Amino acid sequence: MLHKNKPLLTWLSALGFAASLTPSAQAAVVASVKPLGFIAAAIADGVTPVEILLPDGASEHDYALRPSDIKRLQSADLVVWIGPEMEAFLPKAVATLPRQKNLELADLTTVKPLLVRGAEDEAHPHEEGAEAQDEQAHAHHHGEYNMHLWMSPEIARQSAVAIHAKLLELMPQSRDKLDANLQHFEAELATADTQIAAQLEPVKGKGYFVFHDAYTYFEKHFGLTPTGHFTVNPEIQPGAQRLHQIRTELVEQKAVCVFAEPQFRPAVIDAVARGTKVRTGTLDPLGTDITPGRDSYVKFLSQLSSQYASCLKGA
């Protein structure tokens, strides 16, 4: 009786083997935060799906992985993240992945020379006491470098090149499509770079405050000059001394604009700007309302540029 079923069993096991060769619906590129998903989606377009680990509104500074997240990471073809200084919740989970599935951007030899030291190194030298120490302690926890790498068009380009190389290793049969995607991304990025530089040219030299120091790479790249930031970590509200200092600078008209963020619209920003001529704007460092796709990273940069320009110009 048993051997009669043998062909069926062989057929079923062959089916199972064939299924293991075809990519499962879950196998995809998993990016830690949305803007990395934008870059990955440009390269993986038409080749493999891209998923984003961090839900909208969650903070990369203090996220806790759920069991479903760990499953997604384990079944991913490739995990793209920045590094332990940015996503402190990831190193343990990523350590169990095979090397070829783990892409840590801050560790790339092409990215390391482009890293900028965190603003906390020059943080408020005239602040004293417990509050300054608290910010310094927090800065230390944040590490030596500013890790908001997706804000740099040049680091984004290097990241795209690295994602392309990894996907090529994993999916050599898709070489033509992957090559075409990288070429398209680099061309679109170069065009956007020129357009954004032109858009921001008239507002260079205007002072402003950002809510937290996420924008350094973008600002350096396009020659913007922030007066300062409210906080190093958006989870920690700035103290009274820091707010007094910012308000003094606003009253003295050293800044024309104060920027909040979609998920952080603290009352302190309105309170500090009240009664001054300063405008308030919003910068979205994560591209919350942008859907990952072929041109989403370039859209993200252009949106950020328009957010800067409209508040600084006063339009």
CSV table of C-alpha atoms in Angstrom, one decimal:
chain,number,residue,atom,x,y,z
A,1,MET,CA,0.0,0.0,0.0
A,2,LEU,CA,2.7,2.4,1.0
A,3,HIS,CA,4.8,2.0,-2.1
A,4,LYS,CA,1.8,2.7,-4.3
A,5,ASN,CA,1.9,6.2,-2.9
A,6,LYS,CA,5.6,6.6,-3.5
A,7,PRO,CA,5.3,8.4,-6.9
A,8,LEU,CA,2.9,10.8,-5.2
A,9,LEU,CA,5.3,11.5,-2.4
A,10,THR,CA,8.2,11.9,-4.8
A,11,TRP,CA,6.0,14.3,-6.8
A,12,LEU,CA,5.1,16.3,-3.7
A,13,SER,CA,8.7,16.5,-2.5
A,14,ALA,CA,9.8,17.6,-6.0
A,15,LEU,CA,7.1,20.3,-5.8
A,16,GLY,CA,8.3,21.4,-2.4
A,17,PHE,CA,11.9,21.5,-3.8
A,18,ALA,CA,10.7,23.6,-6.8
A,19,ALA,CA,8.9,26.0,-4.4
A,20,SER,CA,12.0,26.4,-2.4
A,21,LEU,CA,13.8,27.6,-5.5
A,22,THR,CA,11.1,30.2,-6.4
A,23,PRO,CA,11.2,33.3,-4.3
A,24,SER,CA,8.4,33.4,-1.7
A,25,ALA,CA,6.0,36.3,-1.5
A,26,GLN,CA,7.7,37.3,1.8
A,27,ALA,CA,11.3,37.3,0.4
A,28,ALA,CA,12.1,40.9,-0.3
A,29,VAL,CA,14.3,43.8,0.5
A,30,VAL,CA,13.5,45.1,4.0
A,31,ALA,CA,14.7,48.7,4.7
A,32,SER,CA,14.8,49.9,8.3
A,33,VAL,CA,13.4,53.4,7.7
A,34,LYS,CA,11.2,54.8,4.9
A,35,PRO,CA,13.9,57.0,3.1
A,36,LEU,CA,16.1,53.9,2.8
A,37,GLY,CA,13.1,52.2,1.4
A,38,PHE,CA,12.9,54.9,-1.3
A,39,ILE,CA,16.5,54.2,-2.4
A,40,ALA,CA,16.0,50.5,-2.3
A,41,ALA,CA,12.7,50.7,-4.2
A,42,ALA,CA,14.4,52.6,-7.0
A,43,ILE,CA,17.0,49.8,-7.5
A,44,ALA,CA,14.6,46.9,-6.9
A,45,ASP,CA,11.8,48.3,-9.1
A,46,GLY,CA,10.3,45.5,-11.2
A,47,VAL,CA,12.7,43.0,-9.7
A,48,THR,CA,11.7,42.3,-6.1
A,49,PRO,CA,9.4,43.9,-3.5
A,50,VAL,CA,10.6,46.4,-0.9
A,51,GLU,CA,9.2,46.5,2.6
A,52,ILE,CA,9.8,49.1,5.4
A,53,LEU,CA,10.3,47.9,8.9
A,54,LEU,CA,9.5,51.1,10.9
A,55,PRO,CA,5.8,52.0,10.7
A,56,ASP,CA,4.9,55.7,9.9
A,57,GLY,CA,5.0,57.7,13.1
A,58,ALA,CA,7.4,55.4,14.9
A,59,SER,CA,10.8,56.8,15.9
A,60,GLU,CA,14.0,55.1,14.8
A,61,HIS,CA,15.5,56.2,18.1
A,62,ASP,CA,13.5,54.0,20.4
A,63,TYR,CA,11.6,51.4,18.4
A,64,ALA,CA,11.1,47.8,19.8
A,65,LEU,CA,11.0,44.9,17.3
A,66,ARG,CA,7.8,42.8,17.3
A,67,PRO,CA,7.9,39.1,16.6
A,68,SER,CA,6.4,39.7,13.1
A,69,ASP,CA,9.3,42.2,12.4
A,70,ILE,CA,11.8,39.5,13.3
A,71,LYS,CA,10.1,37.1,11.0
A,72,ARG,CA,10.2,39.6,8.2
A,73,LEU,CA,13.9,40.2,8.8
A,74,GLN,CA,14.7,36.5,8.7
A,75,SER,CA,12.8,35.8,5.5
A,76,ALA,CA,14.2,38.9,3.7
A,77,ASP,CA,16.6,38.5,0.8
A,78,LEU,CA,18.4,41.7,1.9
A,79,VAL,CA,18.1,44.0,5.0
A,80,VAL,CA,19.2,47.6,4.4
A,81,TRP,CA,19.9,49.7,7.5
A,82,ILE,CA,22.3,52.4,8.7
A,83,GLY,CA,24.0,51.0,11.7
A,84,PRO,CA,23.8,50.4,15.4
A,85,GLU,CA,24.2,54.2,16.2
A,86,MET,CA,20.9,54.9,14.4
A,87,GLU,CA,18.8,51.7,14.7
A,88,ALA,CA,19.8,50.5,18.2
A,89,PHE,CA,16.9,48.0,18.0
A,90,LEU,CA,18.4,46.1,15.0
A,91,PRO,CA,22.0,44.8,15.7
A,92,LYS,CA,20.9,41.7,17.6
A,93,ALA,CA,18.3,40.6,15.0
A,94,VAL,CA,20.7,41.4,12.1
A,95,ALA,CA,23.6,39.5,13.7
A,96,THR,CA,21.8,36.2,12.9
A,97,LEU,CA,21.5,36.9,9.2
A,98,PRO,CA,24.1,35.6,6.6
A,99,ARG,CA,26.6,38.2,5.6
A,100,GLN,CA,25.3,38.6,2.0
A,101,LYS,CA,21.8,39.5,3.4
A,102,ASN,CA,23.0,42.3,5.7
A,103,LEU,CA,23.8,45.8,4.2
A,104,GLU,CA,24.9,48.2,6.9
A,105,LEU,CA,25.3,51.5,5.1
A,106,ALA,CA,27.5,53.4,7.7
A,107,ASP,CA,30.0,50.6,7.4
A,108,LEU,CA,30.5,50.8,3.6
A,109,THR,CA,34.0,51.9,2.6
A,110,THR,CA,32.4,54.3,0.1
A,111,VAL,CA,30.3,55.9,2.8
A,112,LYS,CA,32.7,56.2,5.7
A,113,PRO,CA,34.7,59.1,4.3
A,114,LEU,CA,31.4,61.1,3.7
A,115,LEU,CA,30.2,60.9,7.3
A,116,VAL,CA,29.8,64.2,9.2
A,117,ARG,CA,30.4,64.5,12.9
A,118,GLY,CA,27.3,65.1,15.0
A,119,ALA,CA,26.3,68.7,15.7
A,120,GLU,CA,26.6,67.9,19.4
A,121,ASP,CA,30.4,68.3,19.0
A,122,GLU,CA,29.9,72.0,18.6
A,123,ALA,CA,26.7,71.9,20.8
A,124,HIS,CA,25.9,75.1,22.6
A,125,PRO,CA,29.3,75.9,24.1
A,126,HIS,CA,27.8,78.7,26.2
A,127,GLU,CA,25.3,76.4,27.9
A,128,GLU,CA,26.3,75.2,31.4
A,129,GLY,CA,25.0,73.0,34.2
A,130,ALA,CA,22.9,69.9,34.3
A,131,GLU,CA,20.9,70.6,31.2
A,132,ALA,CA,24.0,70.9,29.0
A,133,GLN,CA,25.5,67.8,30.6
A,134,ASP,CA,22.2,66.0,29.9
A,135,GLU,CA,22.4,67.0,26.2
A,136,GLN,CA,26.1,66.0,26.1
A,137,ALA,CA,25.3,62.6,27.6
A,138,HIS,CA,22.6,62.1,25.1
A,139,ALA,CA,24.9,63.2,22.3
A,140,HIS,CA,27.4,60.7,23.4
A,141,HIS,CA,24.8,57.9,23.2
A,142,HIS,CA,24.0,59.1,19.7
A,143,GLY,CA,27.6,58.4,18.7
A,144,GLU,CA,30.3,60.3,17.0
A,145,TYR,CA,28.7,60.9,13.6
A,146,ASN,CA,25.4,62.2,12.4
A,147,MET,CA,23.6,59.1,11.2
A,148,HIS,CA,20.7,60.6,9.2
A,149,LEU,CA,22.6,59.4,6.1
A,150,TRP,CA,19.6,59.5,3.7
A,151,MET,CA,19.7,63.3,3.8
A,152,SER,CA,22.9,63.2,1.7
A,153,PRO,CA,22.4,62.9,-2.0
A,154,GLU,CA,25.9,61.6,-2.4
A,155,ILE,CA,25.5,58.9,0.3
A,156,ALA,CA,22.2,58.0,-1.2
A,157,ARG,CA,24.0,57.4,-4.5
A,158,GLN,CA,26.6,55.3,-2.9
A,159,SER,CA,23.8,53.4,-1.0
A,160,ALA,CA,22.1,52.7,-4.3
A,161,VAL,CA,25.3,51.4,-5.8
A,162,ALA,CA,25.7,49.0,-2.8
A,163,ILE,CA,22.1,47.8,-3.0
A,164,HIS,CA,22.5,47.2,-6.7
A,165,ALA,CA,25.7,45.1,-6.1
A,166,LYS,CA,24.0,43.1,-3.4
A,167,LEU,CA,20.8,42.4,-5.5
A,168,LEU,CA,23.1,41.4,-8.4
A,169,GLU,CA,24.7,38.8,-6.2
A,170,LEU,CA,21.3,37.5,-5.1
A,171,MET,CA,19.5,37.8,-8.5
A,172,PRO,CA,22.1,37.6,-11.3
A,173,GLN,CA,19.3,36.8,-13.8
A,174,SER,CA,17.9,40.3,-13.3
A,175,ARG,CA,21.1,42.1,-14.2
A,176,ASP,CA,19.7,44.1,-17.1
A,177,LYS,CA,16.8,45.5,-15.1
A,178,LEU,CA,19.0,46.2,-12.0
A,179,ASP,CA,21.6,48.0,-14.2
A,180,ALA,CA,18.8,50.1,-15.9
A,181,ASN,CA,17.3,51.0,-12.5
A,182,LEU,CA,20.7,52.2,-11.1
A,183,GLN,CA,21.3,54.2,-14.3
A,184,HIS,CA,17.9,55.8,-14.0
A,185,PHE,CA,18.3,56.6,-10.3
A,186,GLU,CA,21.7,58.3,-10.9
A,187,ALA,CA,20.4,60.3,-13.8
A,188,GLU,CA,17.3,61.4,-11.9
A,189,LEU,CA,19.3,62.3,-8.8
A,190,ALA,CA,21.7,64.4,-10.8
A,191,THR,CA,18.8,66.3,-12.3
A,192,ALA,CA,17.1,66.8,-8.9
A,193,ASP,CA,20.4,68.0,-7.4
A,194,THR,CA,20.7,70.8,-10.0
A,195,GLN,CA,17.0,71.8,-9.6
A,196,ILE,CA,17.2,71.9,-5.8
A,197,ALA,CA,20.4,73.9,-5.8
A,198,ALA,CA,18.7,76.5,-8.0
A,199,GLN,CA,15.6,76.5,-5.8
A,200,LEU,CA,17.6,77.0,-2.6
A,201,GLU,CA,20.1,79.6,-4.0
A,202,PRO,CA,17.9,82.6,-3.1
A,203,VAL,CA,17.5,81.5,0.6
A,204,LYS,CA,21.2,80.8,1.3
A,205,GLY,CA,22.4,82.7,4.3
A,206,LYS,CA,19.0,83.0,5.9
A,207,GLY,CA,19.0,81.8,9.5
A,208,TYR,CA,16.5,79.3,10.9
A,209,PHE,CA,16.0,76.7,13.6
A,210,VAL,CA,15.2,73.0,13.0
A,211,PHE,CA,13.5,70.9,15.6
A,212,HIS,CA,16.3,68.2,15.7
A,213,ASP,CA,19.6,67.8,14.0
A,214,ALA,CA,18.5,65.4,11.2
A,215,TYR,CA,19.2,67.7,8.3
A,216,THR,CA,23.0,68.3,8.5
A,217,TYR,CA,23.9,66.4,5.3
A,218,PHE,CA,21.2,68.1,3.2
A,219,GLU,CA,22.1,71.5,4.6
A,220,LYS,CA,25.9,71.1,4.0
A,221,HIS,CA,25.3,69.7,0.5
A,222,PHE,CA,23.1,72.6,-0.6
A,223,GLY,CA,24.8,75.4,1.4
A,224,LEU,CA,22.1,76.2,3.9
A,225,THR,CA,22.9,77.9,7.2
A,226,PRO,CA,20.9,76.8,10.2
A,227,THR,CA,21.1,79.0,13.3
A,228,GLY,CA,20.7,75.8,15.4
A,229,HIS,CA,18.5,73.0,16.6
A,230,PHE,CA,16.2,72.6,19.5
A,231,THR,CA,17.3,69.1,20.5
A,232,VAL,CA,19.7,66.3,19.5
A,233,ASN,CA,17.0,63.6,20.1
A,234,PRO,CA,13.4,64.4,19.3
A,235,GLU,CA,12.3,62.2,22.2
A,236,ILE,CA,13.8,64.6,24.6
A,237,GLN,CA,12.2,68.0,24.9
A,238,PRO,CA,14.7,70.9,25.2
A,239,GLY,CA,15.1,72.5,28.6
A,240,ALA,CA,14.2,76.0,29.7
A,241,GLN,CA,17.7,77.4,29.3
A,242,ARG,CA,18.0,76.2,25.8
A,243,LEU,CA,14.5,77.6,24.9
A,244,HIS,CA,15.4,81.0,26.4
A,245,GLN,CA,18.5,81.1,24.3
A,246,ILE,CA,16.6,80.2,21.1
A,247,ARG,CA,13.9,82.8,21.9
A,248,THR,CA,16.6,85.5,22.5
A,249,GLU,CA,18.1,84.7,19.0
A,250,LEU,CA,14.6,84.9,17.4
A,251,VAL,CA,13.9,88.3,19.1
A,252,GLU,CA,17.2,89.5,17.8
A,253,GLN,CA,16.0,88.3,14.3
A,254,LYS,CA,18.9,86.0,13.8
A,255,ALA,CA,16.5,83.5,12.3
A,256,VAL,CA,13.5,84.0,9.9
A,257,CYS,CA,12.0,80.5,10.4
A,258,VAL,CA,11.4,77.8,12.9
A,259,PHE,CA,10.7,74.3,11.6
A,260,ALA,CA,8.7,71.6,13.3
A,261,GLU,CA,8.2,68.0,12.0
A,262,PRO,CA,5.0,66.1,11.2
A,263,GLN,CA,5.3,63.7,14.1
A,264,PHE,CA,6.8,66.3,16.5
A,265,ARG,CA,4.7,69.5,16.7
A,266,PRO,CA,5.7,70.4,20.2
A,267,ALA,CA,4.0,73.4,21.8
A,268,VAL,CA,7.5,74.7,22.6
A,269,ILE,CA,8.0,75.7,19.0
A,270,ASP,CA,4.8,77.9,19.0
A,271,ALA,CA,5.6,79.2,22.4
A,272,VAL,CA,9.2,80.2,21.4
A,273,ALA,CA,8.0,81.9,18.2
A,274,ARG,CA,5.0,83.7,19.7
A,275,GLY,CA,5.3,87.5,19.5
A,276,THR,CA,8.2,87.4,17.1
A,277,LYS,CA,8.2,88.0,13.3
A,278,VAL,CA,9.5,84.4,12.8
A,279,ARG,CA,7.5,82.1,10.5
A,280,THR,CA,7.0,78.5,11.4
A,281,GLY,CA,7.3,75.7,8.8
A,282,THR,CA,7.4,71.9,8.7
A,283,LEU,CA,10.2,69.7,7.5
A,284,ASP,CA,9.5,66.0,7.0
A,285,PRO,CA,12.7,64.1,7.5
A,286,LEU,CA,11.1,60.7,6.7
A,287,GLY,CA,8.9,61.5,3.7
A,288,THR,CA,5.8,60.3,5.6
A,289,ASP,CA,3.3,60.9,2.8
A,290,ILE,CA,5.5,59.5,0.0
A,291,THR,CA,4.9,56.0,-1.3
A,292,PRO,CA,8.1,54.0,-2.0
A,293,GLY,CA,8.6,53.6,-5.7
A,294,ARG,CA,11.0,54.2,-8.6
A,295,ASP,CA,11.3,58.0,-8.1
A,296,SER,CA,10.3,58.3,-4.5
A,297,TYR,CA,13.8,59.3,-3.2
A,298,VAL,CA,14.1,62.2,-5.7
A,299,LYS,CA,10.5,63.2,-4.7
A,300,PHE,CA,11.6,63.1,-1.1
A,301,LEU,CA,14.5,65.5,-1.7
A,302,SER,CA,12.4,67.8,-3.8
A,303,GLN,CA,9.7,68.0,-1.2
A,304,LEU,CA,12.2,68.8,1.5
A,305,SER,CA,13.7,71.5,-0.6
A,306,SER,CA,10.2,73.1,-1.2
A,307,GLN,CA,9.5,72.9,2.6
A,308,TYR,CA,12.7,74.9,3.2
A,309,ALA,CA,12.2,77.3,0.4
A,310,SER,CA,8.6,78.2,1.2
A,311,CYS,CA,9.2,79.1,4.8
A,312,LEU,CA,12.6,80.8,4.3
A,313,LYS,CA,11.2,82.9,1.4
A,314,GLY,CA,8.1,83.6,3.2
A,315,ALA,CA,5.8,82.4,0.5
